[in-house]
């Protein structure tokens, strides 16, 4: 099989489940273009203390702000340093061994889940201590920390990625798959990533009203000079494609064939694809069923 993907374009790889989309793009294409980036809904390789600020590298900037404002050592605002609660060691939770009932966790009675010790919490910036800042949403934090260029740029990317409601201190392992995928996109927008980006079913778990925001993100990435390759079933996203590669006709041993490669206008008239048939119906065109 030989396929082509246009540079700086939005390519959709379509087909029923098991038709070979992941094999083609995530394995064969990735092997040939190893510098391409796969964005899926898996949890990044991070520690259980990780949150938005650590993942997007603005935690140290927040610590610097508190350090300068209060003229104290920056390590005082670290949950792994001098600022950690002595009881839970900066985790906010205490693990309880209940013997045959298994392990359980409860909020630390000393810090009440704030993770910092009393000395760290006694210092403030614009009326808020370090724990209260981590309890702000990205939208709220923008209003407080907009004077820092790096933080402002990062929070702006989060808001563009439709994550304005996420709190800065929320652990990454509590994010949904869709939120993790959008967080990775926000990181790319912040770092102005340039290259080939592979997105594996980014619409999974999203309400249809959120699809429009996702498409806006795609155009943000394209505007930065990236090439997007999207494996997707959602017809609203397929409808936005610059280029379509359709595999099938079915899944498993009945899949793995290149049915179509080309422009969406030509794909709409293609008669041998389940995806094309459903796309015609989605667009209100005649001839939705051909099988």
CSV table of N, CA and C in Angstrom, one decimal, residues 52 128 132-145 155 158-159 163-170:
chain,number,residue,atom,x,y,z
A,52,UNK,N,-1.3,20.4,35.9
A,52,UNK,CA,-1.1,21.3,34.8
A,52,UNK,C,0.2,22.1,34.9
A,128,UNK,N,-3.6,35.8,48.0
A,128,UNK,CA,-3.8,34.4,47.9
A,128,UNK,C,-2.5,33.6,48.3
A,132,UNK,N,-4.0,28.3,47.6
A,132,UNK,CA,-5.2,28.9,47.0
A,132,UNK,C,-5.0,29.2,45.5
A,133,UNK,N,-3.7,29.5,45.1
A,133,UNK,CA,-3.5,29.7,43.7
A,133,UNK,C,-3.7,28.3,42.9
A,134,UNK,N,-3.2,27.2,43.5
A,134,UNK,CA,-3.4,25.9,42.8
A,134,UNK,C,-4.9,25.5,42.8
A,135,UNK,N,-5.7,26.1,43.6
A,135,UNK,CA,-7.1,25.8,43.6
A,135,UNK,C,-7.9,26.7,42.6
A,136,UNK,N,-7.2,27.6,41.9
A,136,UNK,CA,-7.8,28.4,40.9
A,136,UNK,C,-8.0,27.6,39.6
A,137,UNK,N,-9.0,27.9,38.8
A,137,UNK,CA,-9.1,27.3,37.4
A,137,UNK,C,-8.1,28.1,36.5
A,138,UNK,N,-7.9,27.6,35.4
A,138,UNK,CA,-7.0,28.2,34.4
A,138,UNK,C,-7.5,29.6,34.1
A,139,UNK,N,-8.8,29.8,33.9
A,139,UNK,CA,-9.4,31.1,33.6
A,139,UNK,C,-9.2,32.0,34.8
A,140,UNK,N,-9.4,31.6,36.0
A,140,UNK,CA,-9.2,32.4,37.2
A,140,UNK,C,-7.8,32.8,37.4
A,141,UNK,N,-6.9,31.8,37.1
A,141,UNK,CA,-5.5,32.1,37.3
A,141,UNK,C,-5.0,33.1,36.3
A,142,UNK,N,-5.5,33.2,35.1
A,142,UNK,CA,-5.2,34.1,34.1
A,142,UNK,C,-5.3,35.6,34.7
A,143,UNK,N,-6.4,35.8,35.4
A,143,UNK,CA,-6.7,37.1,36.0
A,143,UNK,C,-5.7,37.5,37.0
A,144,UNK,N,-5.1,36.5,37.7
A,144,UNK,CA,-4.2,36.7,38.8
A,144,UNK,C,-2.7,36.8,38.3
A,145,UNK,N,-2.3,36.0,37.3
A,145,UNK,CA,-0.9,35.8,37.0
A,145,UNK,C,-0.6,36.3,35.6
A,155,UNK,N,-1.5,29.6,30.0
A,155,UNK,CA,-2.9,29.6,30.4
A,155,UNK,C,-3.7,30.0,29.2
A,158,UNK,N,-4.2,26.8,27.3
A,158,UNK,CA,-5.2,26.0,28.0
A,158,UNK,C,-6.6,26.4,27.7
A,159,UNK,N,-6.9,27.7,27.7
A,159,UNK,CA,-8.2,28.2,27.5
A,159,UNK,C,-8.6,27.9,26.0
A,163,UNK,N,-9.9,24.0,28.2
A,163,UNK,CA,-9.6,23.5,29.5
A,163,UNK,C,-9.6,24.6,30.6
A,164,UNK,N,-10.4,25.7,30.3
A,164,UNK,CA,-10.4,26.8,31.2
A,164,UNK,C,-10.9,26.5,32.6
A,165,UNK,N,-11.7,25.4,32.7
A,165,UNK,CA,-12.3,25.0,34.0
A,165,UNK,C,-11.5,24.1,34.8
A,166,UNK,N,-10.3,23.7,34.3
A,166,UNK,CA,-9.5,22.8,35.1
A,166,UNK,C,-8.7,23.5,36.1
A,167,UNK,N,-8.6,23.0,37.3
A,167,UNK,CA,-7.8,23.7,38.4
A,167,UNK,C,-6.3,23.4,38.2
A,168,UNK,N,-5.5,24.4,38.5
A,168,UNK,CA,-4.1,24.3,38.3
A,168,UNK,C,-3.5,23.1,39.1
A,169,UNK,N,-4.0,22.8,40.3
A,169,UNK,CA,-3.5,21.7,41.1
A,169,UNK,C,-4.1,20.4,40.9
A,170,UNK,N,-5.1,20.2,40.0
A,170,UNK,CA,-5.7,19.0,39.8
A,170,UNK,C,-4.8,17.9,39.2
